[in-house]
Short mmCIF file of C-alpha atoms in Angstrom, two decimals:
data_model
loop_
_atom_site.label_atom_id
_atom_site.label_comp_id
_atom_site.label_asym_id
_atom_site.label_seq_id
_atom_site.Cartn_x
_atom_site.Cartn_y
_atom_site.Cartn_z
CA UNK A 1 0.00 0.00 0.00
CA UNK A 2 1.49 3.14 -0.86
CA UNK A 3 1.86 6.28 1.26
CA UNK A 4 0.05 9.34 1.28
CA UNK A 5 2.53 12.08 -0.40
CA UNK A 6 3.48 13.99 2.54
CA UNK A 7 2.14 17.80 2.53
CA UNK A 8 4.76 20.72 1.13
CA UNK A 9 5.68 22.26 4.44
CA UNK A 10 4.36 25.62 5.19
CA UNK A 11 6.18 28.17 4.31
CA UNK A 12 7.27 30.92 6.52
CA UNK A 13 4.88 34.35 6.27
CA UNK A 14 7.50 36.93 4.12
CA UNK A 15 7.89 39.66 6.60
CA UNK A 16 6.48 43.16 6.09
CA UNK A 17 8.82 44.81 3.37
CA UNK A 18 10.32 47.82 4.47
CA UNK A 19 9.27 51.33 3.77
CA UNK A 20 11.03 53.10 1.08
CA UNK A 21 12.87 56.86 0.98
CA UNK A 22 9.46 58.15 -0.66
CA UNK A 23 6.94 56.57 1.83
CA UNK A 24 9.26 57.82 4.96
CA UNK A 25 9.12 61.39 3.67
CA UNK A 26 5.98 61.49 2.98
CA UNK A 27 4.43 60.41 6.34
CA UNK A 28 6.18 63.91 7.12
CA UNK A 29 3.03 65.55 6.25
CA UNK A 30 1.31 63.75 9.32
CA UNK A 31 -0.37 66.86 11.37
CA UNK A 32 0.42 64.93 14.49
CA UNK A 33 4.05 65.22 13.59
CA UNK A 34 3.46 69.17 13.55
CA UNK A 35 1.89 68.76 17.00
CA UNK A 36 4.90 66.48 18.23
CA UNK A 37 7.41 68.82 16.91
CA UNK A 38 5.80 72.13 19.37
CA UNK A 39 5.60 69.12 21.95
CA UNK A 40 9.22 68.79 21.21
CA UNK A 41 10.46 72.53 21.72
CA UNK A 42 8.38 72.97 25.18
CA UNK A 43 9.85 70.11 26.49
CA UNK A 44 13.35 71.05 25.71
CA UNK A 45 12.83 74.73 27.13
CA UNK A 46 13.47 74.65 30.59
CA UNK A 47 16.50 72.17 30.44
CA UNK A 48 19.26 73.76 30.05
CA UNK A 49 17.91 77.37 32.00
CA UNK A 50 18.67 75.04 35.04
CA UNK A 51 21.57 73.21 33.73
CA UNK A 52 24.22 74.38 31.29
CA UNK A 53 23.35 77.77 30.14
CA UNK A 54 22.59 78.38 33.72
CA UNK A 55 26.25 77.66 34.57
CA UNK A 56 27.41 80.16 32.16
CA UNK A 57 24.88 82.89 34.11
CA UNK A 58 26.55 81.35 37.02
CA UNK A 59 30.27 81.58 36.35
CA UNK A 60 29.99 85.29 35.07
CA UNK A 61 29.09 86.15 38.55
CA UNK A 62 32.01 84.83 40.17
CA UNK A 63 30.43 81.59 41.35
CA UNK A 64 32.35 78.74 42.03
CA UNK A 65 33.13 75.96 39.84
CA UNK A 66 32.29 73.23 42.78
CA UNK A 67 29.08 75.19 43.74
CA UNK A 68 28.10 75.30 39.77
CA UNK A 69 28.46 71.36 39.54
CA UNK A 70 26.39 71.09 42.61
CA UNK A 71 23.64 72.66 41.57
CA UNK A 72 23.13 71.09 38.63
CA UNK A 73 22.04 68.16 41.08
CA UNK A 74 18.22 69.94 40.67
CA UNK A 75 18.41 68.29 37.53
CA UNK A 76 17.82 64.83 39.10
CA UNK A 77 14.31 65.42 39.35
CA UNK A 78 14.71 64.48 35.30
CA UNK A 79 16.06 61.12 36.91
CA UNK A 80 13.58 60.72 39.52
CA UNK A 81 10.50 61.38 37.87
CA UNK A 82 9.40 57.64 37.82
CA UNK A 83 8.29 58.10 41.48
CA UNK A 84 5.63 60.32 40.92
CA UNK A 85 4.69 59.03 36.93
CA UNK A 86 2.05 56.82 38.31
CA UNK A 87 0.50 59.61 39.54
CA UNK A 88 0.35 60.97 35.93
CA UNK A 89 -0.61 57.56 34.08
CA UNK A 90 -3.77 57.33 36.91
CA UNK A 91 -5.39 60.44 37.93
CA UNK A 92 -6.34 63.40 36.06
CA UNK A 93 -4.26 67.06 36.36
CA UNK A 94 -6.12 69.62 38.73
CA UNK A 95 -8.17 71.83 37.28
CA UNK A 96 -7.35 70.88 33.68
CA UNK A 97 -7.85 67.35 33.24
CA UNK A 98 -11.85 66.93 33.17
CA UNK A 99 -11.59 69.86 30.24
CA UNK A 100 -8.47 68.67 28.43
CA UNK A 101 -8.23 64.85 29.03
CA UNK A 102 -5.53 63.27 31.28
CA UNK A 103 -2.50 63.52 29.15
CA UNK A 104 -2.54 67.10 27.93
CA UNK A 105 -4.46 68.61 31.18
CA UNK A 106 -0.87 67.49 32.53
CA UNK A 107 0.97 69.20 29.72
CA UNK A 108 -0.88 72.20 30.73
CA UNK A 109 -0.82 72.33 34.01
CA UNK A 110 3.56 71.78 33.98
CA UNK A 111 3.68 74.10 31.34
CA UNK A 112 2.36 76.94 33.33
CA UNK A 113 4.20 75.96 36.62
CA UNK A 114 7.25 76.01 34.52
CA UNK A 115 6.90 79.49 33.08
CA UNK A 116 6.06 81.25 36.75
CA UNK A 117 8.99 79.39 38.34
CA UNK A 118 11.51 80.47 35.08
CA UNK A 119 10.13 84.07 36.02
CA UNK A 120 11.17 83.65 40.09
CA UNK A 121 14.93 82.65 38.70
CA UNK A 122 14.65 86.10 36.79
CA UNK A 123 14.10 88.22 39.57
CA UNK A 124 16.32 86.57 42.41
CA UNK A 125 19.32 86.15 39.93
CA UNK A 126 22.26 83.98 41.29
CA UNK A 127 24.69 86.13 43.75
CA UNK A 128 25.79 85.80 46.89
CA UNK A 129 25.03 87.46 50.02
CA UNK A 130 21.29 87.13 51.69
CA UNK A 131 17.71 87.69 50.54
CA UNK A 132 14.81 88.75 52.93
CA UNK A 133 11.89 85.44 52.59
CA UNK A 134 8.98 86.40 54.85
CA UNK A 135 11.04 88.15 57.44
CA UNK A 136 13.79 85.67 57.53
CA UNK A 137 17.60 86.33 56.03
CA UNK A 138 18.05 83.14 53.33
CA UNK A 139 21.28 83.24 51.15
CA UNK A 140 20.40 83.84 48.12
CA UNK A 141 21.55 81.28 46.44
CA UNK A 142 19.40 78.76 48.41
CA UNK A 143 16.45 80.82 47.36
CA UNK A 144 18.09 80.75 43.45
CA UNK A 145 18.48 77.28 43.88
CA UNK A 146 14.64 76.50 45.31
CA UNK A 147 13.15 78.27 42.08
CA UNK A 148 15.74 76.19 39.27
CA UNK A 149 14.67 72.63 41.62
CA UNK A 150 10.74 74.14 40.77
CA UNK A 151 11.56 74.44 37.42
CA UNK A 152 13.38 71.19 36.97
CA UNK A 153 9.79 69.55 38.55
CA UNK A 154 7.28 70.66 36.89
CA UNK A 155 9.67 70.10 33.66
CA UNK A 156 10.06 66.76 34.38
CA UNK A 157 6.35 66.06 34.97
CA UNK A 158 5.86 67.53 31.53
CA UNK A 159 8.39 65.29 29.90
CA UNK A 160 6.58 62.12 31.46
CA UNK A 161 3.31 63.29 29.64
CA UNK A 162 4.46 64.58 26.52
CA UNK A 163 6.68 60.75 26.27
CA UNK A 164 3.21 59.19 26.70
CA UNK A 165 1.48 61.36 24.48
CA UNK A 166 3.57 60.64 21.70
CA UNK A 167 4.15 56.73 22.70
CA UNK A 168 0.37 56.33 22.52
CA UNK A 169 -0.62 58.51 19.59
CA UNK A 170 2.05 56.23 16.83
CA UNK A 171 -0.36 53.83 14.79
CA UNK A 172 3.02 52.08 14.30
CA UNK A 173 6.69 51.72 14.96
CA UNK A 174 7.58 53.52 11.37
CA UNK A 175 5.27 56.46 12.67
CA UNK A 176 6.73 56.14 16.38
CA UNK A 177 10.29 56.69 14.33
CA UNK A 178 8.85 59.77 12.79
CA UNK A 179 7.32 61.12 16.02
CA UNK A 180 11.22 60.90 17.64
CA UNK A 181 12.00 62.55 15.33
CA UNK A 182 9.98 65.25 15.40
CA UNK A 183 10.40 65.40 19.11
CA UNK A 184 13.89 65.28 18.96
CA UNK A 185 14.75 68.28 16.71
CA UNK A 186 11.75 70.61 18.50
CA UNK A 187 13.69 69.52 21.81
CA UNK A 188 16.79 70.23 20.05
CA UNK A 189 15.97 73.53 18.54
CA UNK A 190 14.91 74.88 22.08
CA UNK A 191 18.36 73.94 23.10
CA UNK A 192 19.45 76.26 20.80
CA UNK A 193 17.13 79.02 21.36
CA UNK A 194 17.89 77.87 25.41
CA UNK A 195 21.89 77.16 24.92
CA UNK A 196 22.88 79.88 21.94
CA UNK A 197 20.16 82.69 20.90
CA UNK A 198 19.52 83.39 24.54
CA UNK A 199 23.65 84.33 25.26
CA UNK A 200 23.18 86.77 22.21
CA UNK A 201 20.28 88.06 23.82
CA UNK A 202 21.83 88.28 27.55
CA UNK A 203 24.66 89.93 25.94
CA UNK A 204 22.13 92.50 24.62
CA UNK A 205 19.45 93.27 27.52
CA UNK A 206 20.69 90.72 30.35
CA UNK A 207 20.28 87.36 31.74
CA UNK A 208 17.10 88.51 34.04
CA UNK A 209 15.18 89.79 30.73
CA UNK A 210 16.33 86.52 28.55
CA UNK A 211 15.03 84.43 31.08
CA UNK A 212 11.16 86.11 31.28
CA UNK A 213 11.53 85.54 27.62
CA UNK A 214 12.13 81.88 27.86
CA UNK A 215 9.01 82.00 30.09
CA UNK A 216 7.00 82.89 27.61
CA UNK A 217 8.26 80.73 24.94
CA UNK A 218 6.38 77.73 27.19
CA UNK A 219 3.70 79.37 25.14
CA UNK A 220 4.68 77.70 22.29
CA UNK A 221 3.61 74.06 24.40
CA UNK A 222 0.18 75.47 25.51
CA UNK A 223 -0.45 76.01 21.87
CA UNK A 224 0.40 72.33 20.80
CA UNK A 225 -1.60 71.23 23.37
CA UNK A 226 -4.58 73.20 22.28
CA UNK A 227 -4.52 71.87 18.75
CA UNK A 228 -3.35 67.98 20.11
CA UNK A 229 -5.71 65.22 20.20
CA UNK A 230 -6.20 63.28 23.27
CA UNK A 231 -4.67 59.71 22.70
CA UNK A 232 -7.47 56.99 22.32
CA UNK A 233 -5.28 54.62 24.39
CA UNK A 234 -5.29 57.50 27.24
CA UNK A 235 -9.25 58.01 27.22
CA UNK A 236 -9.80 54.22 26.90
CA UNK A 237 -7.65 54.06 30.27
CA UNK A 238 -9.59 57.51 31.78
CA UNK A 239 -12.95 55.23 31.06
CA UNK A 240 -12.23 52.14 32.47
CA UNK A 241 -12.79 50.89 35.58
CA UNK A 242 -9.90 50.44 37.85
CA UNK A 243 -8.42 49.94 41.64
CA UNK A 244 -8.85 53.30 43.70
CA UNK A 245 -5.19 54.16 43.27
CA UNK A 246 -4.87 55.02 47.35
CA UNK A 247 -5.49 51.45 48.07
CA UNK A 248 -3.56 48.43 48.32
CA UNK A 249 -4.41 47.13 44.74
CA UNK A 250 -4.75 50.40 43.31
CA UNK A 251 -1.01 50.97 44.89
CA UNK A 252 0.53 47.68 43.72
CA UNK A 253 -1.36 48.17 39.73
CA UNK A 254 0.56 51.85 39.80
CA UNK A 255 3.86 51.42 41.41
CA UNK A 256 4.48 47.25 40.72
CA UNK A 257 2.56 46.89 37.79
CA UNK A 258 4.73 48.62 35.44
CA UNK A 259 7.62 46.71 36.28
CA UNK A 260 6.04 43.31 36.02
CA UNK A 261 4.99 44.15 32.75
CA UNK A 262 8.43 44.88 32.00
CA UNK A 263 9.92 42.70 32.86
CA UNK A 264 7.81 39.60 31.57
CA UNK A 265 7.46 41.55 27.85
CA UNK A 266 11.12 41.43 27.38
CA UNK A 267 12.28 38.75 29.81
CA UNK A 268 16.15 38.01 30.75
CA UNK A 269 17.12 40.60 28.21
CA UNK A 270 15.57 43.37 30.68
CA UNK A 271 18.39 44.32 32.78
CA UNK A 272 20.63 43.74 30.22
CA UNK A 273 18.48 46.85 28.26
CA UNK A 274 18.38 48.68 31.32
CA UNK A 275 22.13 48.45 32.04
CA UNK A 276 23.01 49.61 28.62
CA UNK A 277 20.37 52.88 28.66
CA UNK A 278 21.63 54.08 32.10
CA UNK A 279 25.38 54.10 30.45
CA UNK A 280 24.33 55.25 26.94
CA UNK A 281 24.92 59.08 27.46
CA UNK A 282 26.84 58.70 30.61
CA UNK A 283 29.71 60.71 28.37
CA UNK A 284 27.24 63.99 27.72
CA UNK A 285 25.81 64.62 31.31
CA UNK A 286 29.39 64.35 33.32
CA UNK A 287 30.54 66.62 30.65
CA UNK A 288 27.79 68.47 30.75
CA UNK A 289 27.30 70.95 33.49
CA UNK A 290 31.34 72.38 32.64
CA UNK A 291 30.73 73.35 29.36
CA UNK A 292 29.65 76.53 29.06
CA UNK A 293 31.89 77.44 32.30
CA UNK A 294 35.11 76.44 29.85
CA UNK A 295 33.91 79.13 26.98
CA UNK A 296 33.61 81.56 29.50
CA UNK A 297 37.38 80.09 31.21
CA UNK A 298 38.36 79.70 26.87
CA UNK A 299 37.90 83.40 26.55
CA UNK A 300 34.93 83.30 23.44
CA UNK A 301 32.32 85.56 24.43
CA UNK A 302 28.45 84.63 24.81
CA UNK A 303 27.99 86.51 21.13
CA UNK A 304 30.44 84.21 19.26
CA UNK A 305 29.16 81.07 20.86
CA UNK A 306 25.62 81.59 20.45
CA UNK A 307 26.18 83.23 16.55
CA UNK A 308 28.08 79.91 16.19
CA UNK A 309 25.41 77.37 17.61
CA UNK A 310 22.94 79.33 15.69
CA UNK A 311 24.10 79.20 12.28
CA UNK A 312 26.64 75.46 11.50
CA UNK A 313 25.52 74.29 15.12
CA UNK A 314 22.06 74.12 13.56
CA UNK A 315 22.53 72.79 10.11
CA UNK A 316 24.51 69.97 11.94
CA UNK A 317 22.03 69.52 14.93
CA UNK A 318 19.01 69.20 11.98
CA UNK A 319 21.85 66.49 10.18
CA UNK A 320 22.16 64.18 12.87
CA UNK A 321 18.66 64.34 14.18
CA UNK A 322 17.70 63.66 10.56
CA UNK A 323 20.19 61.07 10.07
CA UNK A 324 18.88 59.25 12.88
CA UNK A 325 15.31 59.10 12.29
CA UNK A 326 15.51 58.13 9.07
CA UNK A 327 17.96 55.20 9.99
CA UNK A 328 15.70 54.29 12.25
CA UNK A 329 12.74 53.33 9.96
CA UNK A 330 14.69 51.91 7.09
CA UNK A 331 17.47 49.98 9.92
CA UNK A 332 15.55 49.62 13.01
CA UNK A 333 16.18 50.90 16.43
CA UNK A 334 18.68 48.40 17.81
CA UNK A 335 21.51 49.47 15.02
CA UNK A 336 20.85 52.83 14.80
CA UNK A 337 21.96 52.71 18.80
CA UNK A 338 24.97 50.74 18.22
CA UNK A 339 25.40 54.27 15.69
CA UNK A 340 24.59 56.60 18.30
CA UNK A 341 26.80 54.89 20.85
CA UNK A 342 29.67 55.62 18.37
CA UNK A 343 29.01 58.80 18.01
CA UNK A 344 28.02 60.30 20.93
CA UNK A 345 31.51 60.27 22.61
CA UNK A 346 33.11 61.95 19.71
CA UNK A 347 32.10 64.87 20.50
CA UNK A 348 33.72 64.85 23.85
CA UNK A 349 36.94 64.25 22.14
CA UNK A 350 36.30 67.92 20.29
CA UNK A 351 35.94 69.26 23.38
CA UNK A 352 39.03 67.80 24.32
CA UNK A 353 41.03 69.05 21.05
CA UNK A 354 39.64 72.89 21.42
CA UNK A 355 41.10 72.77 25.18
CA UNK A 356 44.61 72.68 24.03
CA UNK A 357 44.01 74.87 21.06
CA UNK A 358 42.69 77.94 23.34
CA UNK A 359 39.99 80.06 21.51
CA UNK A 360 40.83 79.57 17.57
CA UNK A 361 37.50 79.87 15.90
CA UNK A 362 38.07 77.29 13.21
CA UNK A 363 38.18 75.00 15.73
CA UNK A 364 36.01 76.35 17.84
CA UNK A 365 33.13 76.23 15.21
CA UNK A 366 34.71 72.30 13.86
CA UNK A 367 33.99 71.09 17.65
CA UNK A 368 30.13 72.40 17.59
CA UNK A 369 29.47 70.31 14.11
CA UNK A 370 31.10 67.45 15.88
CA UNK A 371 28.81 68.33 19.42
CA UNK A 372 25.62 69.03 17.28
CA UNK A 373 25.23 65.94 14.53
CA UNK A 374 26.98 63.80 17.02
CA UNK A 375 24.05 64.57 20.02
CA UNK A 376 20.78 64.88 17.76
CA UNK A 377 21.88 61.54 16.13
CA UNK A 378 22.72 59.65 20.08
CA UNK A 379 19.51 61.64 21.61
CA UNK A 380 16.91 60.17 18.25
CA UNK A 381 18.71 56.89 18.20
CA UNK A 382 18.22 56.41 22.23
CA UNK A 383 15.00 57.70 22.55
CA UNK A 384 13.69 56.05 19.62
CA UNK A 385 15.09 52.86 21.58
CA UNK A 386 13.38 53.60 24.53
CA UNK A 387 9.61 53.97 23.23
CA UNK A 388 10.14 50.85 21.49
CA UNK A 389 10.38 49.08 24.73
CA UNK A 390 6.67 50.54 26.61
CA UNK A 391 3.75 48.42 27.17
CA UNK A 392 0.20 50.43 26.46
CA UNK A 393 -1.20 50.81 29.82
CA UNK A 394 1.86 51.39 31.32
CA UNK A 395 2.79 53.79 29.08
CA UNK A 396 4.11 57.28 31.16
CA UNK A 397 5.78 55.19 34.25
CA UNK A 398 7.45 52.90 32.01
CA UNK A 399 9.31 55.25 29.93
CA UNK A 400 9.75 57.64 33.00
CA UNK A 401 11.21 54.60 34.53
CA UNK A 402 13.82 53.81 31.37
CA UNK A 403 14.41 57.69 30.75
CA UNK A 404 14.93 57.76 34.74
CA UNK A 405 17.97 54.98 34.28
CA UNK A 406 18.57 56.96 31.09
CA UNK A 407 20.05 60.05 32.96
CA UNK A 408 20.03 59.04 36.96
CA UNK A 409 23.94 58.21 36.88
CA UNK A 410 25.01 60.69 34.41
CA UNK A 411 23.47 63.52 36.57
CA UNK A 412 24.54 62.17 40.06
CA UNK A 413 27.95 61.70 39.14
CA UNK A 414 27.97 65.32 36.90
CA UNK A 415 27.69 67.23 40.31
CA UNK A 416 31.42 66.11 41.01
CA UNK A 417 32.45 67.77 37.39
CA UNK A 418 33.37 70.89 38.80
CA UNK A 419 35.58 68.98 41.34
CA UNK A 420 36.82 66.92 38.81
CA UNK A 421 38.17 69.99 36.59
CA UNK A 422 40.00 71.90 39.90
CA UNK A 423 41.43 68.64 41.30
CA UNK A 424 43.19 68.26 37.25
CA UNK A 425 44.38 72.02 37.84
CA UNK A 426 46.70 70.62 40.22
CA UNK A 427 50.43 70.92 38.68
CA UNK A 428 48.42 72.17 34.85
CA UNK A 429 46.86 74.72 33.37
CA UNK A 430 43.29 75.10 33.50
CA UNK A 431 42.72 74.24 29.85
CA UNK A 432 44.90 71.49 30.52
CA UNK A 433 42.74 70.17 32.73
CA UNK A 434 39.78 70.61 30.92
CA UNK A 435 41.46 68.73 28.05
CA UNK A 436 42.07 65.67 30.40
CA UNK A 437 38.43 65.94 31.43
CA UNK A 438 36.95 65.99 28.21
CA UNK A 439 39.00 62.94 27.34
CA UNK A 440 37.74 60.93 30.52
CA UNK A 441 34.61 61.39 30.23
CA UNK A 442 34.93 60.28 26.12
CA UNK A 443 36.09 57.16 27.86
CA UNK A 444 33.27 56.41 29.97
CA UNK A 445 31.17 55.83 27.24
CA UNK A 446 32.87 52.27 26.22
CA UNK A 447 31.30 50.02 28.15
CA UNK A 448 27.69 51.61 26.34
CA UNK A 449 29.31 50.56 23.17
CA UNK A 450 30.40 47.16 24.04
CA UNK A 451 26.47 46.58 25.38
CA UNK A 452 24.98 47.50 22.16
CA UNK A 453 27.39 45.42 19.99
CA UNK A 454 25.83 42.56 22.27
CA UNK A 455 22.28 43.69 21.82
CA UNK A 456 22.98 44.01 18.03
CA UNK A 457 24.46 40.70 17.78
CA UNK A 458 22.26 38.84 19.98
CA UNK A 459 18.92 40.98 20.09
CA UNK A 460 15.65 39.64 21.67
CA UNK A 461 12.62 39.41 19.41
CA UNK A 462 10.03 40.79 21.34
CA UNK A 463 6.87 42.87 20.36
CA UNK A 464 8.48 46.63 20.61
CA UNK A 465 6.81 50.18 20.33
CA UNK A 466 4.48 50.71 23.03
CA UNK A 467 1.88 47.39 22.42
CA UNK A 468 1.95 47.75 18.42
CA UNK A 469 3.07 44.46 16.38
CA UNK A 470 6.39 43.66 16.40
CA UNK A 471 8.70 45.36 13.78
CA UNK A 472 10.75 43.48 11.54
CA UNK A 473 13.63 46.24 12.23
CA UNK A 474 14.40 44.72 15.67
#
């Protein structure tokens, strides 16, 4: 008796072709990007007024490098923010939220707690000696210091929402690619405006005027979220029935929950993901907060750097955050990090170079091309990362949580930078020292590098991009 022909084995589904150059551009048009590209500049506003360009404001009024590093430590509320994001994925915003919806009555509500607090740093300025608070002699700085930790806050909380926002509102990873994007150069050109335009302007009418006119540029946010949509994922979650989240369920779905779901989407490759975000930009936020200071110590004044920023710092800031989204819809995420992690150190190395070559504006402008392409490329390619890795439902405390490992080290450790720089002084120059900073922390940015050659080699295929279907780019 003969047997039955076997049946031709089934073959494997093709996967999803990829998009080409035409079909990425033209999802360009998308007015959501529009929306996540206002998104983008509010949210990069108020960084740098308490970090970097603060330092400059700082160090022209005779402050201490040590007390400048130190009080960049008000940006760890940017690394904290996890422990109050459940708050923001599970109850609406005062006032706003039963009007606006829970994810931009949040955006609102930050927005305008940012701009009142960026007002208060305007009129106490950062000096010595005391100020008179309800009767009471407070050094001034203290005070200073109070309104920048305010700032940093309500900034923070803003980031966690407008993350969410733009997390829930992809209809896909290409889209989520596009929406980094986006983000990433409105974030980026508010660093400009925040790190370049505004030294032009405080060499003009002052530091106290430039910064009521950042306030007011958190205008720009209010608008977007005017005009935004309200996420259907984020009203589907307003609308359903859940744990009151001030009891013990309610408590364990907010604070646990997230992490469970976490950890069981992506397994034993969690802390391995986890590890390599925390040390990703590790290099950028311990050189961070001395920057600006080593201009000012350099000898270019706030009119060169900012003309310089603003004209080839731009062009090569739009590059590299162009360069980044677009590699990561044709590549995928996982080796357009591996990219980024490459990059991003280079730029400390320029940093490095234009120490020893004192303020020669060739190289002076060469090192912000290098800073610029080399940051908007590491900031897409890491964020873009990042989103891919949330679970819908979990949405704001998971990415807080990865954006929290993202930048908790890099800012703990960057309050020792102005230490760092004096103890180097010892038997150099000062631009000697600088130069041997710059180089360390290029160094530090290794062991990043040798996690995402693992991740590229040996990458986990789980479903990425906030709950949508699996890409075939990761």
């Amino acid at each position: 008796m003969s047997e039955a022909p076997e049946a031709p084995a089934k073959a494997d589904p093709a996967p999803p072709a990829r998009p080409g150059w035409r079909d990425v551009l033209a999802r360009l048009r998308q007015p959501k990007v529009l929306v996540m590209l206002l998104l983008g500049f509010s949210s990069g506003i108020p960084i740098y007024l308490v970090g970097n360009t603060l330092g400059f404001w700082m160090r022209e009024n005779a402050i201490e490098l040590s007390t400048i590093g130190f009080l960049s430590w008000v940006g760890l509320a940017y690394s904290l923010k996890f422990l109050w994001a459940p708050l923001v994925d599970k109850v609406d915003a005062p006032l706003f939220g039963r009007w606006l919806g829970r994810r931009r009555g949040w955006m609102l509500l930050s927005q305008l707690v940012v701009a009142a607090a960026l007002v208060g740093m305007a009129l106490v300025e950062p000096r010595e000696g005391q100020l008179l608070v309800a009767g009471m002699a407070v050094d001034h700085l203290v005070v200073f210091g109070a309104m920048a930790l305010v700032v940093a806050f309500a900034s923070a909380t803003q980031d966690i929402v407008i993350d969410a926002w733009r997390i829930e509102i992809a209809d896909s990873n290409e889209q989520q690619g596009l929406l980094t994007s986006a983000a990433t150069l409105g974030y980026r050109g508010a660093l400009l405006v925040t790190d370049a335009l505004i030294l032009i302007m405080a060499a003009q009418v002052g530091w106290v005027v430039s910064y009521e006119v950042m306030a007011l540029l958190m205008g720009v946010g209010v608008v977007a979220v005017l005009v935004a949509r309200e996420p259907a994922a984020s009203v589907v979650a307003a609308r359903t029935p859940h744990p009151a989240l001030f009891t013990a369920q309610g408590l364990f779905d907010a604070l646990v929950g997230p992490f469970v779901a976490f950890f069981r989407q992506h397994g034993s490759w969690a802390l391995l993901m986890l590890l390599t975000i925390s040390l990703y930009r590790l290099p950028d936020f311990v050189m961070g907060p001395m920057a600006n200071p080593f201009y000012a110590d350099l000898g270019i004044d706030k009119e060169t750097v900012g003309a310089v920023r603003g004209s080839i710092g731009l062009v090569a800031t739009i590059l590299g955050i162009a360069a980044a989204g677009l590699s990561a819809v044709r590549f995928g995420f996982v080796p357009t990090l591996l990219a980024g992690a490459v990059l991003g150190p280079g730029s400390n190395l320029a940093f490095a170079y234009l120490a020893l070559h004192g303020a020669d504006p060739g190289v002076f402008a060469g090192a912000m091309v290098i800073d610029n392409f080399c940051s908007g490329y590491a900031g897409v390619a890491l964020i873009g990362y990042m989103s891919s890795l949330t679970h819908i439902g979990y949405t704001a405390t998971q990415y807080a949580l990865l954006s929290s490992f993202y930048a908790l080290l890099g800012k703990v450790l960057k309050g020792f930078s102005g230490v760092a720089v004096e103890h180097l002084e010892t038997g150099r120059s000062l631009l000697e020292a600088y130069s041997l900073f710059f180089v360390g922390t290029a160094v530090v940015g290794l062991p990043a590098l040798l996690l995402c050659i693992l991740l590229t080699v040996r990458r986990p295929r789980t479903p990425v991009g906030g709950g949508l279907e699996p890409s075939t780019s990761d």
